[in-house]
Each structure stands twice: as structure tokens, then as C-alpha cells.
């Protein structure tokens, strides 16, 4: 969670200014506080309170509301109150996958024209930082940004055009949770439970254990492979071997870049993997 004084209520990074909540569905809001502390959440006439559990975790669920903007979401504890401004309610989608999903708008067809016309205050992107983790995380770095020429060039091109289509057809705000990493396998985006439950997929854990066992040996060779490349002895620059922090690790991207969002209310997900 966000670093703060011990006594303060804290929220994941995606509960922040310019965020989008899913319309017409119950919307969980959660965070951290002192164990036993009372936390009160207020939004569009709703006010709900709960207590943080023994691990300092708390959660409430807002009742469904209609699309609209702008609103304030307030979260209050004993020592602090967080006021999230310019909250929109509309359609929320996860956009994930490999480099095809990550391909930015600035490199898409007619990029200059498209970026110049990208002022849509009702389209907001949260771009999750590339994160590998051994265990499911509660938070991920990132910030909500409203679509505008100054920022839209770095949005996923596929997700931007998808969001624009929904925004124009439905006439409601659209939020995109962009979480992608090029050149990564599906196993990296899959939870440990899902991999373990399928006999055909459990082999991914065995293969990765073998990869880690070989890492010290392969890593020791890597500088010499680069030297050979630079001296013209190889046709292609070698990639570093996969190690403990590699995005190829089974479950690693699920833990770091999907798990933080699993209870965020969404309409659906789009996936693009070449």
C-alpha cells in the first residue's frame, strides 16, 4: 500500500483522483488501517462504515449507481480523511496481454492525427507498472490519467480505440486498467491455483524450477556471449537468461499486475497476445 504514517488509513494507488467506478454494479472499496480502526466511506449519498480486521485490512461495497461525473469519494479513519476528486462512474475494462496490447497510440496508424484529437475527459487510463511478484500483491504503481494529447500517446493503441468506441457509442465515461508486458507467456498471467488445478499446466512449475536451477550457470556465460556478439561472432544479440525476477516466471505477472485488481468492479476484459 501507499507509504504513510502508521495511524493513517491507506488506499491502493488505483483509488485516486480521476478514477472510474463501474456503473450499475456493486463496487468494492478497500485498503489498510490500524487493526480494529473504524473506516467510513462516503460516495453519492451513500455512507458506510466498517472496521479493519486483525491484519489491518478493510473493505466495504458501494451499492450500484448510474453513470455520471464528477463526484467525490471520501474515506475517513480516526487520523485522516482521503478525498478522491473527479471520480467518474461508467464502464471499466481490463486491457491485458503482450506487446500487441502494449503497442502505444503514438506508434499506431495516423498517430499524429489521432493524438491531436484525443481530448476525452471521460476516458481515463490506469497504466499498471510492470511488476513481477512471488506472491499476490495488494497494490501496484500507477496513476489515473484522462485522455488528452499530452498523455494519450503512451496509452495502449488497442485499448484507446476500444475505449473511444465505447465512450462515443454509450455516452458514458470509460476506465481502462492497462496491465500488459510484451513477450510474456500466458502462464505468467495465470494464478498459482489455476495452474496447479490443471495437470497439463503444472509442468510450468517444473520447467521454471529447472530454469532457476540453471540460472547461475547461464548467467555466468552471459557476459561472454555479449562479448562474442560485439566482436561479430554472433548474428543476434543474446538476451539475458531468465532468473528470479524474470517476467517469464509462472504466476509472476498475475501476482504483480492482476491480483491487485481482482475485486475491482469491472464490466469485462480484453486480451491481445500475439
PDB file of C-alpha atoms in Angstrom:
ATOM      1  CA  UNK A   1       0.000   0.000   0.000  1.00  0.00           C
ATOM      2  CA  UNK A   2       0.958   3.646  -0.201  1.00  0.00           C
ATOM      3  CA  UNK A   3       3.574   4.571   2.406  1.00  0.00           C
ATOM      4  CA  UNK A   4       2.061   6.661   5.198  1.00  0.00           C
ATOM      5  CA  UNK A   5       2.129   7.225   8.905  1.00  0.00           C
ATOM      6  CA  UNK A   6       1.127   4.125  10.858  1.00  0.00           C
ATOM      7  CA  UNK A   7      -2.103   5.670  12.088  1.00  0.00           C
ATOM      8  CA  UNK A   8      -3.421   6.705   8.678  1.00  0.00           C
ATOM      9  CA  UNK A   9      -5.979   4.957   6.535  1.00  0.00           C
ATOM     10  CA  UNK A  10      -4.379   3.957   3.225  1.00  0.00           C
ATOM     11  CA  UNK A  11      -5.708   3.057  -0.227  1.00  0.00           C
ATOM     12  CA  UNK A  12      -4.244   1.244  -3.235  1.00  0.00           C
ATOM     13  CA  UNK A  13      -2.926   3.574  -5.935  1.00  0.00           C
ATOM     14  CA  UNK A  14      -5.909   2.988  -8.222  1.00  0.00           C
ATOM     15  CA  UNK A  15      -8.287   4.572  -5.714  1.00  0.00           C
ATOM     16  CA  UNK A  16      -7.204   8.074  -6.647  1.00  0.00           C
ATOM     17  CA  UNK A  17      -8.194  11.273  -8.451  1.00  0.00           C
ATOM     18  CA  UNK A  18      -9.725  10.726 -11.928  1.00  0.00           C
ATOM     19  CA  UNK A  19     -10.625   7.103 -11.197  1.00  0.00           C
ATOM     20  CA  UNK A  20     -13.582   5.347 -12.842  1.00  0.00           C
ATOM     21  CA  UNK A  21     -16.022   3.124 -10.963  1.00  0.00           C
ATOM     22  CA  UNK A  22     -18.198   0.562 -12.733  1.00  0.00           C
ATOM     23  CA  UNK A  23     -21.785   1.685 -13.240  1.00  0.00           C
ATOM     24  CA  UNK A  24     -24.795  -0.428 -12.245  1.00  0.00           C
ATOM     25  CA  UNK A  25     -22.755  -2.950 -10.239  1.00  0.00           C
ATOM     26  CA  UNK A  26     -21.710  -3.177  -6.569  1.00  0.00           C
ATOM     27  CA  UNK A  27     -18.275  -1.544  -6.226  1.00  0.00           C
ATOM     28  CA  UNK A  28     -15.871  -2.737  -3.521  1.00  0.00           C
ATOM     29  CA  UNK A  29     -13.554  -0.172  -1.921  1.00  0.00           C
ATOM     30  CA  UNK A  30     -10.727  -1.378   0.287  1.00  0.00           C
ATOM     31  CA  UNK A  31      -7.461  -0.508   1.942  1.00  0.00           C
ATOM     32  CA  UNK A  32      -5.442  -0.640   5.154  1.00  0.00           C
ATOM     33  CA  UNK A  33      -5.764   0.854   8.615  1.00  0.00           C
ATOM     34  CA  UNK A  34      -4.879   0.083  12.198  1.00  0.00           C
ATOM     35  CA  UNK A  35      -6.447  -3.256  13.242  1.00  0.00           C
ATOM     36  CA  UNK A  36      -9.839  -2.526  14.730  1.00  0.00           C
ATOM     37  CA  UNK A  37      -9.963   1.042  13.403  1.00  0.00           C
ATOM     38  CA  UNK A  38     -13.319   2.258  12.074  1.00  0.00           C
ATOM     39  CA  UNK A  39     -13.227   3.371   8.438  1.00  0.00           C
ATOM     40  CA  UNK A  40     -16.082   5.298   6.821  1.00  0.00           C
ATOM     41  CA  UNK A  41     -16.607   5.577   3.054  1.00  0.00           C
ATOM     42  CA  UNK A  42     -18.930   8.183   1.510  1.00  0.00           C
ATOM     43  CA  UNK A  43     -19.987   8.406  -2.143  1.00  0.00           C
ATOM     44  CA  UNK A  44     -23.033   9.904  -3.896  1.00  0.00           C
ATOM     45  CA  UNK A  45     -25.204   9.920  -0.806  1.00  0.00           C
ATOM     46  CA  UNK A  46     -24.019   6.549   0.474  1.00  0.00           C
ATOM     47  CA  UNK A  47     -22.144   6.364   3.783  1.00  0.00           C
ATOM     48  CA  UNK A  48     -20.858   3.030   5.070  1.00  0.00           C
ATOM     49  CA  UNK A  49     -18.553   2.092   7.924  1.00  0.00           C
ATOM     50  CA  UNK A  50     -16.512  -0.974   8.757  1.00  0.00           C
ATOM     51  CA  UNK A  51     -13.613  -1.995  10.970  1.00  0.00           C
ATOM     52  CA  UNK A  52     -10.168  -3.082   9.891  1.00  0.00           C
ATOM     53  CA  UNK A  53      -9.511  -6.751  10.647  1.00  0.00           C
ATOM     54  CA  UNK A  54      -6.620  -8.178  12.669  1.00  0.00           C
ATOM     55  CA  UNK A  55      -4.322  -7.819   9.647  1.00  0.00           C
ATOM     56  CA  UNK A  56      -5.287  -4.174   9.173  1.00  0.00           C
ATOM     57  CA  UNK A  57      -7.368  -4.863   6.052  1.00  0.00           C
ATOM     58  CA  UNK A  58     -10.802  -3.347   5.491  1.00  0.00           C
ATOM     59  CA  UNK A  59     -13.390  -3.442   2.730  1.00  0.00           C
ATOM     60  CA  UNK A  60     -16.835  -2.033   2.027  1.00  0.00           C
ATOM     61  CA  UNK A  61     -19.060  -2.422  -1.033  1.00  0.00           C
ATOM     62  CA  UNK A  62     -20.858   0.556  -2.519  1.00  0.00           C
ATOM     63  CA  UNK A  63     -24.337  -0.052  -3.898  1.00  0.00           C
ATOM     64  CA  UNK A  64     -24.728   0.234  -7.692  1.00  0.00           C
ATOM     65  CA  UNK A  65     -25.029   3.746  -9.116  1.00  0.00           C
ATOM     66  CA  UNK A  66     -25.744   5.176 -12.548  1.00  0.00           C
ATOM     67  CA  UNK A  67     -23.120   6.628 -14.871  1.00  0.00           C
ATOM     68  CA  UNK A  68     -22.018  10.198 -14.332  1.00  0.00           C
ATOM     69  CA  UNK A  69     -19.203  12.573 -13.338  1.00  0.00           C
ATOM     70  CA  UNK A  70     -17.642  14.331 -11.458  1.00  0.00           C
ATOM     71  CA  UNK A  71     -18.044  13.018  -7.928  1.00  0.00           C
ATOM     72  CA  UNK A  72     -16.047  12.823  -4.702  1.00  0.00           C
ATOM     73  CA  UNK A  73     -15.221   9.633  -2.841  1.00  0.00           C
ATOM     74  CA  UNK A  74     -14.267  10.152   0.802  1.00  0.00           C
ATOM     75  CA  UNK A  75     -12.531   7.615   3.039  1.00  0.00           C
ATOM     76  CA  UNK A  76     -12.175   8.604   6.673  1.00  0.00           C
ATOM     77  CA  UNK A  77     -10.347   6.987   9.571  1.00  0.00           C
ATOM     78  CA  UNK A  78      -9.506   8.153  13.050  1.00  0.00           C
ATOM     79  CA  UNK A  79      -6.437  10.151  11.972  1.00  0.00           C
ATOM     80  CA  UNK A  80      -7.054  11.180   8.369  1.00  0.00           C
ATOM     81  CA  UNK A  81      -9.597  11.649   5.601  1.00  0.00           C
ATOM     82  CA  UNK A  82      -8.792  10.928   1.963  1.00  0.00           C
ATOM     83  CA  UNK A  83     -10.856  12.850  -0.600  1.00  0.00           C
ATOM     84  CA  UNK A  84     -10.682  11.446  -4.127  1.00  0.00           C
ATOM     85  CA  UNK A  85     -11.780  14.012  -6.690  1.00  0.00           C
ATOM     86  CA  UNK A  86     -13.141  13.913 -10.236  1.00  0.00           C
ATOM     87  CA  UNK A  87     -14.432  10.345  -9.855  1.00  0.00           C
ATOM     88  CA  UNK A  88     -16.403   9.074 -12.846  1.00  0.00           C
ATOM     89  CA  UNK A  89     -18.917   6.237 -12.967  1.00  0.00           C
ATOM     90  CA  UNK A  90     -19.128   4.372 -16.252  1.00  0.00           C
ATOM     91  CA  UNK A  91     -17.685   1.285 -17.937  1.00  0.00           C
ATOM     92  CA  UNK A  92     -14.449  -0.234 -16.588  1.00  0.00           C
ATOM     93  CA  UNK A  93     -12.400  -2.734 -18.580  1.00  0.00           C
ATOM     94  CA  UNK A  94      -9.092  -4.507 -18.036  1.00  0.00           C
ATOM     95  CA  UNK A  95      -6.758  -4.406 -21.055  1.00  0.00           C
ATOM     96  CA  UNK A  96      -4.005  -7.006 -20.830  1.00  0.00           C
ATOM     97  CA  UNK A  97      -1.696  -9.200 -22.869  1.00  0.00           C
ATOM     98  CA  UNK A  98       1.621  -8.974 -24.654  1.00  0.00           C
ATOM     99  CA  UNK A  99       3.280  -6.343 -26.836  1.00  0.00           C
ATOM    100  CA  UNK A 100       0.234  -6.141 -29.124  1.00  0.00           C
ATOM    101  CA  UNK A 101      -1.749  -4.721 -26.223  1.00  0.00           C
ATOM    102  CA  UNK A 102       1.168  -2.581 -25.116  1.00  0.00           C
ATOM    103  CA  UNK A 103       1.704  -1.089 -28.597  1.00  0.00           C
ATOM    104  CA  UNK A 104       1.248   2.645 -27.936  1.00  0.00           C
ATOM    105  CA  UNK A 105      -1.065   5.028 -29.709  1.00  0.00           C
ATOM    106  CA  UNK A 106       1.949   7.124 -30.776  1.00  0.00           C
ATOM    107  CA  UNK A 107       3.108   4.252 -32.994  1.00  0.00           C
ATOM    108  CA  UNK A 108      -0.320   3.446 -34.424  1.00  0.00           C
ATOM    109  CA  UNK A 109      -1.670   4.440 -37.854  1.00  0.00           C
ATOM    110  CA  UNK A 110      -2.277   8.184 -38.246  1.00  0.00           C
ATOM    111  CA  UNK A 111      -0.773   8.665 -34.780  1.00  0.00           C
ATOM    112  CA  UNK A 112      -0.297  12.429 -35.025  1.00  0.00           C
ATOM    113  CA  UNK A 113      -3.893  12.953 -36.110  1.00  0.00           C
ATOM    114  CA  UNK A 114      -5.305  10.548 -33.531  1.00  0.00           C
ATOM    115  CA  UNK A 115      -3.327  12.020 -30.642  1.00  0.00           C
ATOM    116  CA  UNK A 116      -4.315  15.568 -31.604  1.00  0.00           C
ATOM    117  CA  UNK A 117      -7.980  14.505 -31.444  1.00  0.00           C
ATOM    118  CA  UNK A 118      -7.681  12.538 -28.196  1.00  0.00           C
ATOM    119  CA  UNK A 119      -9.157  15.061 -25.761  1.00  0.00           C
ATOM    120  CA  UNK A 120     -11.783  12.949 -23.986  1.00  0.00           C
ATOM    121  CA  UNK A 121     -12.091  13.840 -20.279  1.00  0.00           C
ATOM    122  CA  UNK A 122     -14.416  10.868 -19.846  1.00  0.00           C
ATOM    123  CA  UNK A 123     -11.806   8.323 -20.980  1.00  0.00           C
ATOM    124  CA  UNK A 124      -9.302   7.515 -18.229  1.00  0.00           C
ATOM    125  CA  UNK A 125      -6.397   5.056 -18.156  1.00  0.00           C
ATOM    126  CA  UNK A 126      -4.639   3.483 -15.186  1.00  0.00           C
ATOM    127  CA  UNK A 127      -1.398   2.006 -16.560  1.00  0.00           C
ATOM    128  CA  UNK A 128      -0.035  -0.558 -14.124  1.00  0.00           C
ATOM    129  CA  UNK A 129       3.736  -0.520 -13.674  1.00  0.00           C
ATOM    130  CA  UNK A 130       5.490  -3.652 -14.910  1.00  0.00           C
ATOM    131  CA  UNK A 131       5.805  -5.770 -11.778  1.00  0.00           C
ATOM    132  CA  UNK A 132       6.884  -9.366 -11.100  1.00  0.00           C
ATOM    133  CA  UNK A 133       5.967 -10.809  -7.691  1.00  0.00           C
ATOM    134  CA  UNK A 134       6.268 -14.159  -5.938  1.00  0.00           C
ATOM    135  CA  UNK A 135       3.012 -13.662  -4.032  1.00  0.00           C
ATOM    136  CA  UNK A 136      -0.264 -11.862  -4.822  1.00  0.00           C
ATOM    137  CA  UNK A 137       0.095  -8.125  -4.237  1.00  0.00           C
ATOM    138  CA  UNK A 138      -2.427  -5.672  -2.814  1.00  0.00           C
ATOM    139  CA  UNK A 139      -1.157  -2.672  -4.768  1.00  0.00           C
ATOM    140  CA  UNK A 140       0.624  -1.703  -7.983  1.00  0.00           C
ATOM    141  CA  UNK A 141       2.227   1.579  -9.029  1.00  0.00           C
ATOM    142  CA  UNK A 142       0.344   3.789 -11.454  1.00  0.00           C
ATOM    143  CA  UNK A 143      -1.995   6.781 -11.717  1.00  0.00           C
ATOM    144  CA  UNK A 144      -5.258   7.568 -13.483  1.00  0.00           C
ATOM    145  CA  UNK A 145      -4.888   9.892 -16.483  1.00  0.00           C
ATOM    146  CA  UNK A 146      -7.691  11.444 -18.513  1.00  0.00           C
ATOM    147  CA  UNK A 147      -7.225  11.165 -22.262  1.00  0.00           C
ATOM    148  CA  UNK A 148      -5.568  14.247 -23.758  1.00  0.00           C
ATOM    149  CA  UNK A 149      -2.844  14.853 -26.370  1.00  0.00           C
ATOM    150  CA  UNK A 150      -0.181  15.338 -23.695  1.00  0.00           C
ATOM    151  CA  UNK A 151      -0.609  11.784 -22.345  1.00  0.00           C
ATOM    152  CA  UNK A 152      -2.590   9.639 -24.791  1.00  0.00           C
ATOM    153  CA  UNK A 153       0.400   8.765 -26.983  1.00  0.00           C
ATOM    154  CA  UNK A 154       1.587   6.327 -24.324  1.00  0.00           C
ATOM    155  CA  UNK A 155      -1.786   4.607 -23.937  1.00  0.00           C
ATOM    156  CA  UNK A 156      -2.269   1.183 -25.482  1.00  0.00           C
ATOM    157  CA  UNK A 157      -3.477   1.862 -29.018  1.00  0.00           C
ATOM    158  CA  UNK A 158      -5.888  -1.079 -28.983  1.00  0.00           C
ATOM    159  CA  UNK A 159      -7.288  -0.123 -25.591  1.00  0.00           C
ATOM    160  CA  UNK A 160      -7.603   3.551 -26.581  1.00  0.00           C
ATOM    161  CA  UNK A 161      -9.637   2.823 -29.710  1.00  0.00           C
ATOM    162  CA  UNK A 162     -11.740   0.330 -27.754  1.00  0.00           C
ATOM    163  CA  UNK A 163     -12.402   2.898 -25.014  1.00  0.00           C
ATOM    164  CA  UNK A 164     -13.186   5.642 -27.534  1.00  0.00           C
ATOM    165  CA  UNK A 165     -15.690   3.413 -29.312  1.00  0.00           C
ATOM    166  CA  UNK A 166     -17.484   2.592 -26.055  1.00  0.00           C
ATOM    167  CA  UNK A 167     -17.401   6.202 -24.900  1.00  0.00           C
ATOM    168  CA  UNK A 168     -18.909   7.503 -28.122  1.00  0.00           C
ATOM    169  CA  UNK A 169     -21.486   4.723 -28.545  1.00  0.00           C
ATOM    170  CA  UNK A 170     -22.661   4.509 -24.933  1.00  0.00           C
ATOM    171  CA  UNK A 171     -22.208   8.138 -23.938  1.00  0.00           C
ATOM    172  CA  UNK A 172     -20.678   7.251 -20.549  1.00  0.00           C
ATOM    173  CA  UNK A 173     -17.189   7.527 -19.012  1.00  0.00           C
ATOM    174  CA  UNK A 174     -14.816   4.642 -19.715  1.00  0.00           C
ATOM    175  CA  UNK A 175     -11.960   3.497 -17.498  1.00  0.00           C
ATOM    176  CA  UNK A 176      -9.153   1.224 -18.693  1.00  0.00           C
ATOM    177  CA  UNK A 177      -6.939  -0.752 -16.328  1.00  0.00           C
ATOM    178  CA  UNK A 178      -3.960  -1.306 -18.642  1.00  0.00           C
ATOM    179  CA  UNK A 179      -1.779  -4.169 -17.444  1.00  0.00           C
ATOM    180  CA  UNK A 180       0.461  -5.705 -20.119  1.00  0.00           C
ATOM    181  CA  UNK A 181       4.029  -6.842 -20.788  1.00  0.00           C
ATOM    182  CA  UNK A 182       5.441  -7.755 -24.180  1.00  0.00           C
ATOM    183  CA  UNK A 183       6.945 -11.167 -24.870  1.00  0.00           C
ATOM    184  CA  UNK A 184       5.407 -12.858 -21.844  1.00  0.00           C
ATOM    185  CA  UNK A 185       3.707 -16.285 -21.725  1.00  0.00           C
ATOM    186  CA  UNK A 186       0.145 -16.921 -20.582  1.00  0.00           C
ATOM    187  CA  UNK A 187       1.476 -18.897 -17.594  1.00  0.00           C
ATOM    188  CA  UNK A 188       2.955 -15.688 -16.172  1.00  0.00           C
ATOM    189  CA  UNK A 189      -0.525 -14.145 -16.167  1.00  0.00           C
ATOM    190  CA  UNK A 190      -2.184 -17.158 -14.524  1.00  0.00           C
ATOM    191  CA  UNK A 191      -2.747 -17.634 -10.795  1.00  0.00           C
ATOM    192  CA  UNK A 192      -0.983 -20.376  -8.853  1.00  0.00           C
ATOM    193  CA  UNK A 193      -4.308 -22.027  -8.094  1.00  0.00           C
ATOM    194  CA  UNK A 194      -5.342 -22.171 -11.738  1.00  0.00           C
ATOM    195  CA  UNK A 195      -2.010 -23.629 -12.854  1.00  0.00           C
ATOM    196  CA  UNK A 196      -1.959 -26.189 -10.057  1.00  0.00           C
ATOM    197  CA  UNK A 197      -5.530 -27.286 -10.755  1.00  0.00           C
ATOM    198  CA  UNK A 198      -4.771 -28.375 -14.328  1.00  0.00           C
ATOM    199  CA  UNK A 199      -2.466 -31.402 -14.733  1.00  0.00           C
ATOM    200  CA  UNK A 200      -1.390 -30.165 -18.162  1.00  0.00           C
ATOM    201  CA  UNK A 201      -0.312 -26.813 -16.741  1.00  0.00           C
ATOM    202  CA  UNK A 202       1.513 -27.987 -13.617  1.00  0.00           C
ATOM    203  CA  UNK A 203       4.529 -28.713 -15.796  1.00  0.00           C
ATOM    204  CA  UNK A 204       5.100 -24.955 -15.888  1.00  0.00           C
ATOM    205  CA  UNK A 205       6.277 -25.098 -12.263  1.00  0.00           C
ATOM    206  CA  UNK A 206       8.676 -27.948 -13.007  1.00  0.00           C
ATOM    207  CA  UNK A 207      10.074 -26.177 -16.058  1.00  0.00           C
ATOM    208  CA  UNK A 208      10.559 -22.972 -14.091  1.00  0.00           C
ATOM    209  CA  UNK A 209      12.332 -24.797 -11.262  1.00  0.00           C
ATOM    210  CA  UNK A 210      14.728 -26.188 -13.856  1.00  0.00           C
ATOM    211  CA  UNK A 211      15.225 -22.702 -15.304  1.00  0.00           C
ATOM    212  CA  UNK A 212      16.110 -21.287 -11.889  1.00  0.00           C
ATOM    213  CA  UNK A 213      18.488 -24.180 -11.194  1.00  0.00           C
ATOM    214  CA  UNK A 214      20.322 -23.399 -14.437  1.00  0.00           C
ATOM    215  CA  UNK A 215      20.311 -19.623 -13.907  1.00  0.00           C
ATOM    216  CA  UNK A 216      23.670 -19.263 -12.087  1.00  0.00           C
ATOM    217  CA  UNK A 217      25.459 -21.228 -14.807  1.00  0.00           C
ATOM    218  CA  UNK A 218      23.725 -19.425 -17.681  1.00  0.00           C
ATOM    219  CA  UNK A 219      24.178 -16.023 -16.074  1.00  0.00           C
ATOM    220  CA  UNK A 220      27.911 -16.644 -15.761  1.00  0.00           C
ATOM    221  CA  UNK A 221      28.055 -17.295 -19.516  1.00  0.00           C
ATOM    222  CA  UNK A 222      26.094 -14.194 -20.454  1.00  0.00           C
ATOM    223  CA  UNK A 223      28.926 -11.609 -20.424  1.00  0.00           C
ATOM    224  CA  UNK A 224      30.950 -13.793 -22.768  1.00  0.00           C
ATOM    225  CA  UNK A 225      28.005 -14.196 -25.150  1.00  0.00           C
ATOM    226  CA  UNK A 226      27.653 -10.404 -25.293  1.00  0.00           C
ATOM    227  CA  UNK A 227      31.373 -10.068 -25.948  1.00  0.00           C
ATOM    228  CA  UNK A 228      31.131 -12.567 -28.808  1.00  0.00           C
ATOM    229  CA  UNK A 229      28.250 -10.582 -30.282  1.00  0.00           C
ATOM    230  CA  UNK A 230      30.192  -7.332 -30.105  1.00  0.00           C
ATOM    231  CA  UNK A 231      33.152  -8.974 -31.823  1.00  0.00           C
ATOM    232  CA  UNK A 232      30.935 -10.194 -34.645  1.00  0.00           C
ATOM    233  CA  UNK A 233      30.900 -13.832 -33.635  1.00  0.00           C
ATOM    234  CA  UNK A 234      27.113 -13.953 -33.248  1.00  0.00           C
ATOM    235  CA  UNK A 235      24.334 -12.761 -35.566  1.00  0.00           C
ATOM    236  CA  UNK A 236      21.871 -11.763 -32.848  1.00  0.00           C
ATOM    237  CA  UNK A 237      22.461 -10.011 -29.567  1.00  0.00           C
ATOM    238  CA  UNK A 238      21.838 -12.548 -26.799  1.00  0.00           C
ATOM    239  CA  UNK A 239      19.094 -11.987 -24.253  1.00  0.00           C
ATOM    240  CA  UNK A 240      19.965 -12.324 -20.580  1.00  0.00           C
ATOM    241  CA  UNK A 241      18.933 -15.660 -19.070  1.00  0.00           C
ATOM    242  CA  UNK A 242      15.663 -15.920 -17.183  1.00  0.00           C
ATOM    243  CA  UNK A 243      16.169 -15.570 -13.447  1.00  0.00           C
ATOM    244  CA  UNK A 244      14.198 -14.923 -10.261  1.00  0.00           C
ATOM    245  CA  UNK A 245      12.879 -11.544 -11.428  1.00  0.00           C
ATOM    246  CA  UNK A 246      12.003 -12.573 -14.984  1.00  0.00           C
ATOM    247  CA  UNK A 247       8.531 -11.754 -16.370  1.00  0.00           C
ATOM    248  CA  UNK A 248       8.595 -15.303 -17.796  1.00  0.00           C
ATOM    249  CA  UNK A 249       8.060 -16.700 -14.301  1.00  0.00           C
ATOM    250  CA  UNK A 250       4.765 -18.614 -13.952  1.00  0.00           C
ATOM    251  CA  UNK A 251       2.269 -16.654 -11.808  1.00  0.00           C
ATOM    252  CA  UNK A 252       4.684 -13.691 -11.537  1.00  0.00           C
ATOM    253  CA  UNK A 253       2.655 -11.181 -13.547  1.00  0.00           C
ATOM    254  CA  UNK A 254      -0.648 -12.396 -12.175  1.00  0.00           C
ATOM    255  CA  UNK A 255       0.683 -11.721  -8.681  1.00  0.00           C
ATOM    256  CA  UNK A 256       2.137  -8.323  -9.527  1.00  0.00           C
ATOM    257  CA  UNK A 257      -0.200  -6.913 -12.164  1.00  0.00           C
ATOM    258  CA  UNK A 258      -3.547  -8.735 -11.913  1.00  0.00           C
ATOM    259  CA  UNK A 259      -4.024  -9.698  -8.262  1.00  0.00           C
ATOM    260  CA  UNK A 260      -4.263  -6.055  -7.098  1.00  0.00           C
ATOM    261  CA  UNK A 261      -7.370  -5.597  -9.277  1.00  0.00           C
ATOM    262  CA  UNK A 262      -9.211  -8.887  -8.748  1.00  0.00           C
ATOM    263  CA  UNK A 263     -12.003  -7.392  -6.642  1.00  0.00           C
ATOM    264  CA  UNK A 264     -12.210  -4.062  -8.512  1.00  0.00           C
ATOM    265  CA  UNK A 265     -15.629  -3.913 -10.165  1.00  0.00           C
ATOM    266  CA  UNK A 266     -15.282  -4.177 -13.963  1.00  0.00           C
ATOM    267  CA  UNK A 267     -17.500  -4.835 -16.960  1.00  0.00           C
ATOM    268  CA  UNK A 268     -15.021  -7.167 -18.634  1.00  0.00           C
ATOM    269  CA  UNK A 269     -11.555  -7.653 -20.076  1.00  0.00           C
ATOM    270  CA  UNK A 270      -9.858  -7.531 -23.462  1.00  0.00           C
ATOM    271  CA  UNK A 271      -6.738  -9.600 -24.125  1.00  0.00           C
ATOM    272  CA  UNK A 272      -4.289  -9.332 -27.007  1.00  0.00           C
ATOM    273  CA  UNK A 273      -1.401 -11.789 -27.181  1.00  0.00           C
ATOM    274  CA  UNK A 274       0.424 -12.356 -30.460  1.00  0.00           C
TER     275      UNK A 274
END
